[in-house]
Short mmCIF file of C-alpha atoms in Angstrom, two decimals:
data_model
loop_
_atom_site.label_atom_id
_atom_site.label_comp_id
_atom_site.label_asym_id
_atom_site.label_seq_id
_atom_site.Cartn_x
_atom_site.Cartn_y
_atom_site.Cartn_z
CA UNK O 1 79.10 18.80 91.53
CA UNK O 2 77.72 17.39 94.91
CA UNK O 3 80.77 19.47 96.70
CA UNK O 4 79.24 22.26 94.63
CA UNK O 5 75.38 21.55 95.25
CA UNK O 6 76.08 20.55 98.75
CA UNK O 7 77.89 23.96 100.09
CA UNK O 8 75.04 25.48 98.04
CA UNK O 9 73.13 23.56 100.10
CA UNK O 10 74.96 24.44 103.28
CA UNK O 11 75.15 28.15 102.57
CA UNK O 12 71.09 27.54 101.85
CA UNK O 13 70.49 25.96 105.46
CA UNK O 14 72.71 28.21 107.24
CA UNK O 15 70.94 31.36 105.42
CA UNK O 16 67.91 29.51 106.94
CA UNK O 17 68.67 28.57 110.35
CA UNK O 18 69.87 32.23 110.90
CA UNK O 19 66.51 33.75 109.78
CA UNK O 20 64.58 31.45 112.33
CA UNK O 21 67.06 31.48 114.87
CA UNK O 22 66.15 35.58 114.14
CA UNK O 23 62.63 35.58 114.28
CA UNK O 24 62.77 34.19 117.74
CA UNK O 25 64.01 37.10 119.04
CA UNK O 26 62.10 38.96 121.51
CA UNK O 27 60.45 42.29 120.41
CA UNK O 28 62.18 44.32 121.64
CA UNK O 29 65.97 43.73 120.91
CA UNK O 30 64.45 43.74 117.16
CA UNK O 31 63.08 47.52 117.50
CA UNK O 32 66.94 47.96 119.11
CA UNK O 33 68.57 46.39 115.88
CA UNK O 34 66.57 48.50 114.04
CA UNK O 35 67.64 51.81 115.46
CA UNK O 36 71.18 50.59 114.64
CA UNK O 37 70.35 50.19 111.25
CA UNK O 38 69.07 53.42 110.80
CA UNK O 39 71.90 54.92 112.54
CA UNK O 40 75.06 53.07 110.55
CA UNK O 41 72.78 53.86 107.08
CA UNK O 42 72.59 58.34 108.35
CA UNK O 43 76.20 57.32 108.55
CA UNK O 44 76.73 55.76 105.51
CA UNK O 45 74.95 58.32 102.94
CA UNK O 46 76.81 61.21 105.34
CA UNK O 47 80.26 59.74 103.73
CA UNK O 48 78.91 59.28 100.80
CA UNK O 49 78.07 62.92 100.71
CA UNK O 50 81.55 63.45 101.81
CA UNK O 51 83.32 61.49 98.55
CA UNK O 52 80.74 63.26 96.41
CA UNK O 53 80.97 67.23 97.66
CA UNK O 54 84.28 67.29 99.29
CA UNK O 55 85.39 68.00 103.22
CA UNK O 56 85.06 71.37 103.63
CA UNK O 57 83.41 72.11 106.56
CA UNK O 58 85.09 69.16 107.97
CA UNK O 59 84.48 69.09 111.29
CA UNK O 60 80.53 69.03 110.03
CA UNK O 61 81.05 66.16 108.52
CA UNK O 62 83.23 64.29 111.70
CA UNK O 63 80.28 65.54 113.77
CA UNK O 64 77.78 64.23 111.33
CA UNK O 65 79.50 60.69 111.41
CA UNK O 66 80.34 60.68 114.90
CA UNK O 67 76.74 61.56 116.04
CA UNK O 68 75.60 58.48 114.14
CA UNK O 69 78.33 56.26 114.90
CA UNK O 70 78.15 56.94 118.81
CA UNK O 71 74.44 56.58 118.94
CA UNK O 72 74.79 52.54 116.98
CA UNK O 73 77.69 51.75 119.86
CA UNK O 74 75.82 52.94 122.79
CA UNK O 75 72.39 51.21 121.11
CA UNK O 76 74.44 47.85 120.68
CA UNK O 77 74.83 48.13 124.28
CA UNK O 78 71.50 48.54 125.86
CA UNK O 79 70.88 45.54 123.31
CA UNK O 80 73.75 43.73 124.70
CA UNK O 81 72.98 44.58 128.34
CA UNK O 82 68.82 44.34 127.89
CA UNK O 83 69.49 40.57 126.78
CA UNK O 84 67.98 38.00 129.36
CA UNK O 85 70.48 36.34 129.73
CA UNK O 86 73.06 38.95 130.62
CA UNK O 87 72.90 39.14 134.07
CA UNK O 88 75.41 41.49 135.46
CA UNK O 89 73.19 44.22 135.62
CA UNK O 90 69.29 45.19 135.87
CA UNK O 91 67.42 46.39 132.34
CA UNK O 92 66.71 49.74 134.46
CA UNK O 93 69.85 50.56 134.55
CA UNK O 94 71.61 49.97 131.52
CA UNK O 95 68.37 51.89 129.77
CA UNK O 96 69.51 54.65 132.56
CA UNK O 97 73.35 54.83 131.30
CA UNK O 98 72.12 55.01 127.73
CA UNK O 99 69.60 57.67 128.12
CA UNK O 100 73.64 59.40 129.94
CA UNK O 101 75.96 58.64 127.49
CA UNK O 102 73.60 59.29 124.86
CA UNK O 103 72.91 63.21 126.35
CA UNK O 104 77.14 63.49 126.34
CA UNK O 105 76.87 62.07 123.05
CA UNK O 106 74.58 65.03 122.00
CA UNK O 107 76.46 67.34 123.55
CA UNK O 108 79.63 67.02 122.10
CA UNK O 109 77.85 67.04 118.76
CA UNK O 110 76.40 70.24 118.89
CA UNK O 111 79.23 71.58 120.68
CA UNK O 112 81.87 70.53 117.47
CA UNK O 113 78.96 70.54 114.70
CA UNK O 114 79.71 74.74 114.51
CA UNK I 1 121.90 142.93 135.59
CA UNK I 2 124.01 139.86 135.01
CA UNK I 3 121.46 137.68 135.40
CA UNK I 4 119.75 139.10 132.48
CA UNK I 5 122.37 139.31 130.40
CA UNK I 6 123.17 135.66 131.16
CA UNK I 7 118.85 134.55 130.47
CA UNK I 8 119.36 136.72 126.73
CA UNK I 9 122.85 134.48 125.45
CA UNK I 10 120.79 131.46 126.41
CA UNK I 11 117.97 132.48 125.18
CA UNK I 12 119.35 133.70 121.35
CA UNK I 13 122.26 131.40 121.55
CA UNK I 14 118.89 128.51 121.85
CA UNK I 15 117.56 130.71 118.57
CA UNK I 16 120.66 130.28 116.29
CA UNK I 17 120.61 127.23 114.66
CA UNK I 18 116.52 127.57 113.38
CA UNK I 19 118.64 131.43 111.89
CA UNK I 20 121.17 129.20 110.01
CA UNK I 21 120.64 128.26 106.08
CA UNK I 22 121.25 125.11 106.14
CA UNK I 23 120.16 122.20 103.87
CA UNK I 24 117.14 120.15 106.47
CA UNK I 25 115.18 117.79 105.64
CA UNK I 26 112.58 120.33 105.27
CA UNK I 27 114.39 122.11 102.83
CA UNK I 28 117.08 119.22 100.60
CA UNK I 29 118.68 121.48 98.78
CA UNK I 30 122.67 121.99 99.73
CA UNK I 31 123.40 125.81 100.36
CA UNK I 32 126.87 125.65 101.56
CA UNK I 33 129.42 124.80 99.32
CA UNK I 34 133.04 124.11 99.59
CA UNK I 35 135.45 124.52 96.60
CA UNK I 36 139.31 122.99 97.27
CA UNK I 37 141.13 124.59 94.39
CA UNK I 38 144.87 123.44 93.36
CA UNK I 39 145.07 127.18 93.24
CA UNK I 40 143.53 130.01 92.76
CA UNK I 41 143.82 130.36 88.74
CA UNK I 42 141.23 128.06 88.99
CA UNK I 43 138.64 130.17 90.45
CA UNK I 44 139.02 132.45 86.93
CA UNK I 45 139.06 129.87 84.56
CA UNK I 46 135.77 127.95 85.79
CA UNK I 47 134.50 131.54 86.40
CA UNK I 48 131.09 130.95 84.32
CA UNK I 49 130.83 127.81 86.10
CA UNK I 50 131.15 129.35 89.93
CA UNK I 51 128.81 132.08 88.74
CA UNK I 52 126.05 129.88 87.70
CA UNK I 53 125.79 127.78 90.81
CA UNK I 54 125.69 131.41 93.15
CA UNK I 55 123.13 132.67 90.92
CA UNK I 56 121.28 129.54 91.72
CA UNK I 57 121.89 130.69 95.37
CA UNK I 58 124.49 129.14 96.60
CA UNK I 59 127.25 130.12 99.34
CA UNK I 60 130.68 128.96 97.83
CA UNK I 61 134.19 128.92 99.73
CA UNK I 62 136.63 128.75 98.14
CA UNK I 63 139.31 127.47 99.51
CA UNK I 64 143.33 125.84 98.17
CA UNK I 65 143.72 122.20 99.05
CA UNK I 66 146.22 122.36 101.17
CA UNK I 67 144.76 125.23 103.70
CA UNK I 68 145.90 124.37 107.48
CA UNK I 69 142.49 125.75 108.36
CA UNK I 70 140.39 124.26 105.86
CA UNK I 71 137.43 121.68 108.26
CA UNK I 72 134.36 120.03 106.97
CA UNK I 73 133.02 119.88 110.70
CA UNK I 74 133.43 121.52 114.04
CA UNK I 75 132.89 120.21 117.03
CA UNK I 76 130.21 117.14 115.98
CA UNK I 77 127.90 120.24 113.30
CA UNK I 78 128.79 120.12 109.34
CA UNK I 79 130.32 123.19 108.09
CA UNK I 80 129.25 122.87 105.03
CA UNK I 81 126.49 120.90 102.50
CA UNK I 82 128.11 119.57 99.12
CA UNK I 83 132.16 119.84 98.49
CA UNK I 84 133.46 120.03 94.88
CA UNK I 85 136.69 118.83 94.89
CA UNK I 86 138.64 120.80 91.82
CA UNK I 87 141.94 119.96 93.22
CA UNK I 88 143.08 116.91 91.19
CA UNK I 89 146.63 116.88 91.84
CA UNK I 90 146.37 116.83 95.56
CA UNK I 91 148.19 114.94 97.86
CA UNK I 92 147.16 115.59 100.55
CA UNK I 93 144.30 117.73 101.92
CA UNK I 94 145.25 120.85 104.41
CA UNK I 95 143.57 121.32 107.50
CA UNK I 96 141.41 118.51 109.03
CA UNK I 97 140.36 117.10 105.89
CA UNK I 98 141.73 113.27 104.78
CA UNK I 99 140.51 110.59 102.76
CA UNK I 100 138.35 109.08 105.72
CA UNK I 101 136.83 112.92 106.42
CA UNK I 102 135.42 113.28 102.64
CA UNK I 103 133.82 109.32 103.60
CA UNK I 104 132.64 110.45 106.52
CA UNK I 105 131.03 113.48 105.19
CA UNK I 106 129.23 111.32 101.98
CA UNK I 107 128.03 109.24 104.59
CA UNK I 108 126.11 111.43 107.01
CA UNK I 109 123.80 112.19 103.54
CA UNK I 110 126.27 115.03 101.88
CA UNK I 111 126.62 115.34 98.17
CA UNK I 112 130.48 115.48 96.31
CA UNK I 113 131.71 115.89 93.13
CA UNK I 114 134.42 114.75 92.59
CA UNK I 115 136.91 116.13 89.23
CA UNK I 116 140.13 114.25 88.60
CA UNK I 117 142.58 114.35 85.44
CA UNK I 118 145.33 113.91 84.02
CA UNK I 119 147.66 114.21 86.94
CA UNK I 120 145.07 112.92 89.13
CA UNK I 121 147.16 112.39 92.43
CA UNK I 122 146.66 108.92 94.37
CA UNK I 123 144.17 110.81 96.99
CA UNK I 124 141.72 111.66 94.11
CA UNK I 125 142.00 108.11 92.85
CA UNK I 126 141.15 106.38 96.17
CA UNK I 127 137.87 108.94 96.70
CA UNK I 128 136.79 107.41 93.03
CA UNK I 129 137.26 104.21 94.33
CA UNK I 130 135.86 104.29 97.22
CA UNK I 131 132.47 106.53 95.13
CA UNK I 132 132.27 102.95 92.83
CA UNK I 133 135.07 103.83 89.73
CA UNK I 134 137.95 102.99 89.10
CA UNK I 135 140.23 105.26 87.37
CA UNK I 136 142.57 104.14 85.06
CA UNK I 137 146.13 102.86 86.99
CA UNK I 138 148.64 104.74 84.60
CA UNK I 139 149.09 108.11 85.41
CA UNK I 140 149.95 109.16 82.52
CA UNK I 141 147.00 107.85 80.69
CA UNK I 142 144.04 109.90 78.25
CA UNK I 143 141.68 108.80 77.21
CA UNK I 144 141.99 109.13 73.27
CA UNK I 145 139.61 108.59 70.06
CA UNK I 146 140.48 109.12 66.87
CA UNK I 147 137.03 109.49 65.51
CA UNK I 148 134.60 111.02 67.62
CA UNK I 149 137.62 113.64 68.50
CA UNK I 150 136.37 117.17 68.36
CA UNK I 151 137.87 119.09 65.23
CA UNK I 152 140.34 122.25 65.99
CA UNK I 153 142.67 123.91 63.78
CA UNK I 154 145.80 122.74 65.11
CA UNK I 155 146.32 118.81 64.47
CA UNK I 156 146.02 117.37 68.22
CA UNK I 157 146.37 113.78 69.47
CA UNK I 158 142.76 113.40 69.53
CA UNK I 159 142.63 114.05 72.95
CA UNK I 160 140.07 116.13 72.37
CA UNK I 161 136.86 114.19 72.43
CA UNK I 162 133.64 115.33 71.36
CA UNK I 163 131.19 113.14 73.06
CA UNK I 164 127.11 112.73 72.77
CA UNK I 165 126.71 109.31 74.00
CA UNK I 166 124.42 110.64 77.05
CA UNK I 167 122.57 108.35 79.53
CA UNK I 168 118.71 108.85 78.47
CA UNK I 169 117.24 110.43 81.47
CA UNK I 170 115.21 113.83 81.73
CA UNK I 171 115.05 113.18 85.17
CA UNK I 172 119.42 114.32 85.82
CA UNK I 173 119.86 115.80 82.24
CA UNK I 174 116.35 117.97 82.37
CA UNK I 175 113.99 117.90 79.60
CA UNK I 176 115.63 119.74 77.11
CA UNK I 177 117.66 118.08 74.80
CA UNK I 178 122.00 118.66 75.21
CA UNK I 179 121.97 118.92 71.11
CA UNK I 180 125.80 119.85 71.15
CA UNK I 181 128.32 117.16 71.84
CA UNK I 182 130.28 117.71 74.97
CA UNK I 183 133.58 118.69 74.93
CA UNK I 184 136.02 116.17 77.56
CA UNK I 185 139.55 116.11 77.48
CA UNK I 186 141.00 113.82 80.49
CA UNK I 187 141.55 110.33 81.86
CA UNK I 188 139.00 107.90 82.05
CA UNK I 189 137.37 105.84 84.34
CA UNK I 190 135.43 102.51 84.85
CA UNK I 191 132.77 101.11 86.42
CA UNK I 192 132.14 98.06 88.43
CA UNK I 193 128.98 96.00 86.65
CA UNK I 194 128.53 94.57 90.13
CA UNK I 195 127.64 98.22 91.26
CA UNK I 196 123.75 99.41 90.92
CA UNK I 197 124.07 102.44 92.56
CA UNK I 198 126.41 104.20 90.28
CA UNK I 199 125.51 104.72 86.61
CA UNK I 200 126.74 106.07 83.29
CA UNK I 201 125.73 110.06 82.50
CA UNK I 202 128.44 110.41 79.52
CA UNK I 203 130.52 107.64 78.14
CA UNK I 204 133.60 107.50 75.54
CA UNK I 205 132.19 106.11 71.95
CA UNK I 206 133.53 102.51 70.81
CA UNK I 207 136.20 103.68 69.52
CA UNK I 208 137.35 105.59 72.21
CA UNK I 209 140.29 104.03 74.01
CA UNK I 210 142.48 105.06 77.22
CA UNK I 211 146.57 104.92 77.04
CA UNK I 212 149.01 107.27 77.10
CA UNK I 213 149.25 110.22 74.39
CA UNK I 214 152.90 110.32 74.26
CA UNK I 215 154.09 107.11 74.01
CA UNK I 216 154.10 104.52 71.19
CA UNK I 217 151.48 101.86 72.87
CA UNK I 218 152.91 98.30 73.07
CA UNK I 219 150.06 96.18 74.16
CA UNK I 220 146.72 96.29 73.85
CA UNK I 221 144.65 98.93 76.10
CA UNK I 222 143.37 97.68 78.80
CA UNK I 223 140.08 100.74 78.88
CA UNK I 224 138.12 100.75 75.65
CA UNK I 225 134.79 101.26 73.91
CA UNK I 226 131.89 102.62 75.66
CA UNK I 227 132.87 100.97 79.53
CA UNK I 228 135.05 104.26 79.68
CA UNK I 229 132.74 106.47 81.67
CA UNK I 230 133.90 110.20 80.94
CA UNK I 231 131.06 111.14 83.74
CA UNK I 232 129.23 109.35 86.26
CA UNK I 233 127.29 109.79 88.71
CA UNK I 234 126.51 107.83 92.35
CA UNK I 235 123.14 107.98 94.49
CA UNK I 236 123.71 106.25 97.89
CA UNK I 237 121.44 104.68 99.89
CA UNK I 238 121.53 107.21 102.13
CA UNK I 239 120.81 109.26 98.98
CA UNK I 240 124.10 111.30 99.22
CA UNK I 241 124.54 112.25 95.33
CA UNK I 242 128.31 111.43 93.86
CA UNK I 243 129.34 113.42 90.48
CA UNK I 244 132.51 111.80 89.38
CA UNK I 245 134.47 112.89 85.87
CA UNK I 246 138.69 112.75 84.97
CA UNK I 247 138.10 116.34 83.38
CA UNK I 248 138.66 119.54 85.10
CA UNK I 249 139.10 122.04 82.20
CA UNK I 250 134.99 120.25 80.98
CA UNK I 251 133.95 122.72 83.63
CA UNK I 252 136.32 125.58 82.21
CA UNK I 253 135.53 129.04 80.94
CA UNK I 254 137.47 128.42 77.26
CA UNK I 255 135.09 124.74 76.97
CA UNK I 256 131.78 126.40 77.64
CA UNK I 257 132.49 129.15 75.39
CA UNK I 258 133.81 127.56 72.75
CA UNK I 259 132.26 125.65 68.71
CA UNK I 260 132.69 122.12 68.65
CA UNK I 261 132.47 120.06 65.61
CA UNK I 262 132.48 116.33 66.31
CA UNK I 263 135.57 114.38 63.36
CA UNK I 264 133.04 113.29 60.44
CA UNK I 265 130.27 115.16 61.14
CA UNK I 266 129.39 118.67 59.37
CA UNK I 267 127.54 120.58 62.38
CA UNK I 268 129.37 122.73 63.63
CA UNK I 269 127.76 123.71 66.97
CA UNK I 270 128.50 127.43 68.25
CA UNK I 271 128.31 127.06 71.45
CA UNK I 272 129.67 123.33 73.15
CA UNK I 273 126.73 120.64 75.15
CA UNK I 274 129.21 121.62 78.20
CA UNK I 275 127.46 124.56 80.34
CA UNK I 276 123.92 123.53 79.98
CA UNK I 277 124.66 119.36 80.69
CA UNK I 278 126.93 120.60 83.55
CA UNK I 279 124.33 122.98 84.87
CA UNK I 280 121.44 120.37 84.53
CA UNK I 281 123.32 117.98 86.55
CA UNK I 282 124.45 119.82 89.09
CA UNK I 283 120.79 120.68 89.80
CA UNK I 284 120.77 116.81 90.24
CA UNK I 285 123.74 117.05 92.45
CA UNK I 286 123.09 119.39 94.85
CA UNK I 287 119.44 118.19 95.31
CA UNK I 288 117.23 120.99 92.95
CA UNK I 289 115.54 118.11 91.48
CA UNK I 290 114.34 114.09 91.99
CA UNK I 291 114.32 114.64 95.93
CA UNK I 292 111.39 112.59 97.37
CA UNK I 293 109.45 112.83 100.29
CA UNK I 294 107.08 110.59 101.67
CA UNK I 295 105.02 111.38 104.62
CA UNK I 296 101.48 110.97 106.25
CA UNK I 297 101.70 107.01 106.04
CA UNK I 298 98.16 105.66 106.99
CA UNK I 299 95.92 102.40 106.90
CA UNK I 300 92.58 101.65 108.01
CA UNK I 301 90.22 99.06 107.57
CA UNK I 302 87.17 99.95 104.22
CA UNK I 303 84.91 101.95 105.92
CA UNK I 304 85.97 102.49 109.07
CA UNK I 305 88.96 106.00 109.47
CA UNK I 306 91.47 105.23 112.65
CA UNK I 307 93.93 103.07 112.43
CA UNK I 308 93.54 99.46 114.17
CA UNK I 309 96.16 97.56 116.20
CA UNK I 310 95.78 95.28 114.30
CA UNK I 311 93.80 93.02 111.67
CA UNK I 312 92.31 89.83 111.37
CA UNK I 313 92.93 87.15 108.01
CA UNK I 314 90.74 87.90 105.32
CA UNK I 315 90.08 91.49 106.44
CA UNK I 316 89.56 94.28 103.96
CA UNK I 317 91.61 97.39 104.35
CA UNK I 318 92.97 100.43 103.08
CA UNK I 319 96.43 102.10 102.63
CA UNK I 320 97.34 105.77 101.77
CA UNK I 321 101.05 107.68 101.53
CA UNK I 322 101.52 111.21 100.55
CA UNK I 323 104.87 111.27 98.62
CA UNK I 324 105.87 114.58 97.62
CA UNK I 325 108.74 115.62 95.17
CA UNK I 326 111.09 119.13 95.89
CA UNK I 327 110.92 121.61 92.92
CA UNK I 328 113.85 123.75 94.10
CA UNK I 329 111.99 125.57 96.23
CA UNK I 330 108.77 124.03 97.33
CA UNK I 331 106.99 120.28 97.51
CA UNK I 332 104.92 119.09 94.82
CA UNK I 333 103.32 116.45 94.95
CA UNK I 334 105.09 113.34 93.07
CA UNK I 335 102.81 111.83 89.97
CA UNK I 336 103.95 108.71 88.65
CA UNK I 337 101.80 105.39 88.24
CA UNK I 338 104.56 103.15 90.05
CA UNK I 339 105.05 103.06 93.59
CA UNK I 340 104.23 99.93 95.06
CA UNK I 341 103.21 98.76 98.62
CA UNK I 342 103.67 95.28 99.65
CA UNK I 343 102.13 92.99 102.45
CA UNK I 344 105.16 91.50 103.81
CA UNK I 345 106.19 88.57 105.73
CA UNK I 346 109.37 87.23 104.97
CA UNK I 347 108.30 87.23 101.07
CA UNK I 348 105.48 89.54 100.11
CA UNK I 349 101.78 88.26 100.36
CA UNK I 350 100.59 90.88 98.47
CA UNK I 351 102.65 93.72 95.84
CA UNK I 352 100.19 96.21 94.70
CA UNK I 353 100.92 99.09 93.00
CA UNK I 354 98.96 102.41 94.40
CA UNK I 355 96.81 104.66 92.42
CA UNK I 356 97.37 108.71 92.83
CA UNK I 357 94.79 111.19 93.17
CA UNK I 358 97.33 114.11 91.37
CA UNK I 359 97.76 115.73 94.37
CA UNK I 360 100.00 113.30 95.73
CA UNK I 361 98.24 111.30 97.66
CA UNK I 362 99.00 107.50 96.59
CA UNK I 363 96.45 104.98 98.09
CA UNK I 364 95.15 101.52 97.20
CA UNK I 365 92.91 99.08 98.99
CA UNK I 366 93.64 94.63 99.16
CA UNK I 367 92.35 92.08 101.30
CA UNK I 368 94.60 90.84 104.16
CA UNK I 369 95.72 87.10 103.11
CA UNK I 370 94.69 83.84 105.00
CA UNK I 371 97.52 84.21 107.14
CA UNK I 372 98.61 84.74 110.20
CA UNK I 373 101.41 86.91 111.76
CA UNK I 374 103.01 90.04 112.31
CA UNK I 375 103.27 91.47 107.99
CA UNK I 376 105.25 94.79 107.10
CA UNK I 377 104.14 97.59 104.93
CA UNK I 378 106.72 97.87 103.22
CA UNK I 379 107.17 101.22 99.90
CA UNK I 380 110.61 99.73 98.33
CA UNK I 381 110.85 102.38 95.87
CA UNK I 382 114.08 103.39 92.97
CA UNK I 383 113.52 104.70 90.88
CA UNK I 384 116.18 105.54 88.03
CA UNK I 385 118.20 109.85 88.90
CA UNK I 386 115.32 109.53 92.21
CA UNK I 387 116.00 109.21 96.12
CA UNK I 388 115.05 105.66 97.38
CA UNK I 389 112.04 105.92 99.45
CA UNK I 390 111.92 103.01 102.37
CA UNK I 391 108.85 102.49 103.95
CA UNK I 392 107.96 100.07 106.54
CA UNK I 393 105.59 99.53 109.45
CA UNK I 394 104.61 96.39 111.00
CA UNK I 395 101.06 94.79 111.58
CA UNK I 396 100.25 92.25 113.11
CA UNK I 397 97.38 89.72 111.95
CA UNK I 398 95.82 87.39 114.17
CA UNK I 399 93.29 84.44 113.16
CA UNK I 400 89.68 84.22 113.82
CA UNK I 401 88.19 84.23 117.09
CA UNK I 402 86.15 81.22 118.45
CA UNK I 403 82.77 83.20 117.65
CA UNK I 404 83.86 84.99 113.80
CA UNK I 405 83.86 81.64 111.63
CA UNK I 406 81.41 80.90 109.55
CA UNK I 407 77.92 79.46 110.87
CA UNK I 408 75.38 77.31 108.89
CA UNK I 409 77.60 76.32 105.97
CA UNK I 410 75.21 75.31 103.13
CA UNK I 411 76.97 72.57 102.19
CA UNK I 412 77.05 71.28 105.72
CA UNK I 413 73.23 71.26 106.34
CA UNK I 414 73.61 66.75 105.53
CA UNK I 415 75.39 67.14 108.84
CA UNK I 416 73.44 69.08 110.44
CA UNK I 417 70.32 66.48 109.38
CA UNK I 418 71.55 63.90 110.43
CA UNK I 419 72.74 64.59 113.95
CA UNK I 420 69.61 66.20 114.53
CA UNK I 421 67.66 63.72 113.14
CA UNK I 422 70.33 61.09 115.44
CA UNK I 423 68.79 63.40 118.33
CA UNK I 424 65.19 62.77 117.48
CA UNK I 425 65.29 59.19 116.66
CA UNK I 426 67.67 58.41 120.35
CA UNK I 427 63.96 60.02 121.99
CA UNK I 428 61.59 58.32 120.08
CA UNK I 429 62.97 54.97 120.20
CA UNK I 430 63.85 55.54 123.96
CA UNK I 431 59.81 56.10 124.55
CA UNK I 432 59.24 53.32 122.42
CA UNK I 433 61.73 51.16 123.87
CA UNK I 434 59.84 51.60 127.59
CA UNK I 435 56.66 51.46 126.77
CA UNK I 436 56.76 48.13 124.25
CA UNK I 437 56.19 44.67 125.95
#
C-alpha cells in the first residue's frame, strides 16, 4: 500500500518536476519544439491515411513522409545547436546550416513527389 | 547478227519460267500430275477417274512405275506438282525416283495419292509409313466384314465391303451428301493416335477385321473394327496433302458404275458413291479447295494509320489481316468467325477472336498489357481440312518514359498537401525564429 502510494507519488513528482523544468526553457526553444511537433503530427496523419486508403502512389507517400521526418530532424538539430550550452558553433551558423539543408530537402521532395 | 541472236535467245529464256503454267503461290491448284502405274491396263480400267481429272484441267502423264526414264525433278526444278502412285506391287521405281525422292517431293510441298492393294510391296508400305499410316503387316490380309459387305450375285468371301462411315466434314467431302455407300476391296491401315496430322476419311464398320480370306483364323486379328481406316488423308505442316488408301479397285470403272446394296439394308443404290467421293476428295488433295492465304498484316495505334516501330505499355492498338480462300479459279474472301490473334511473349498475354467485314479483312483492337518486352503478333489457325496459317510479327513494347507517368493523382493530394505545408511551415518558422527575442 505504502509502496503503491509512493510509486504513484514518484510518478507525479517526476511529472511535476519535468513540467516546471520545461516551463523554464527559453521561448525560442519552445517555438522549435512546437515546429517539431507539427512536423511529426503531419507525418502521423499521412501514415494513417496510407493505412486506410492503400499505398497507391507510393513515391508520393514516401516523399510526403520524408519531408515531414526530414523537417523534424533538421529542426531538432537546430534546437541542439542553438541552445546556450552548446559551444561548438555560433547560433547564426547553425541557422544558416538549417536553411541550406531545408532547401536541399525540399528540392529532393519536389522531385520525388511525382 | 550473232550478237542479236544471242540476246534474243537470252531474253526468251528469261521469259520462259513465267510462261510455264505451273503450281505457284498465286494459283495453288496443281497442274501437272505424274501417274505411275503397274501396267497400262490400269489406264483403261480406271479411265472414268482419269477423264474426270483431265476435264478439271489437269495434265496427266502416265508412266510405268519401273520405266527407266521417269524423274520427278531435273536440275533442281520439280517437273510435276503432284504424284499419283497406282502401282501397289512395284518393288523398285525406275529412273531417278526412289523412296527418298518421293519423301523429298512431299517435303517440298507437293501432293501425293497412294493406292496400295492386297499385293502391296514393301516400298509402298514404307511410303505409307512415312505418311503416318501403317498397313496390315500380313501381306495376304484383306479387310473382311461379314455384316457390312456389299451384296452381289455370287456368294463372295465378304471382302467387297460397302462403307458409309465418312468423316463429317463439308470442306473435305463437298457440300453435297454422298448418299450411296462406297465399295471397297483391299487392305486396311491404322493410324497412329499420337499423330494429329492424319485423318480417317472412310473408316470400316465396327464389325470389320483384317485377315487372310483364304485361310482359317488361328489367332484373333490385330486390326479390327473402326480402328481400320480405309481411306486416310494427311495435311502436312507445309500444306502438302496426301491421300492414302488400301485399294486400287475403288478407283476403277467397274466400281464407279456398279450399283451397291449394303447387306442387311433394303435400299439398292443404282450407283455407288465411289465416283462422287473420289472426285470430291481429289479436289481437296489437289488444292482446288480449302487453301488459305493471309496477306497484308497491319497494325497501328488506334487513331493513327502508320505502323510504329514499337509500342508503349497500355497503348490501344489495332491489328488486321486479310485472309483469302482459293476457289479453284480465283481468290475469294474467307469467311469464318474463329480466327484469333495472340499477343505473345513466352505465353499469350492477349488472345482475341477477330471480327471480319465479309470481304476477308479480319481485325481487332486491344490494349497492350502492362508488361514490357519483345512481343509477337501470332496468328495460328488450324482448321480441319484447311491449310494452316502461321503468321508471326515481332514488335517491341517499351515502358513509360519519365514524363509519361500520371501526375496530380487525386489519391495523393494529402501527400502533396503535407509536403507544401512543410515548406510553408519552414518559411514561417524561419521568420519567427529570426525575429523573436
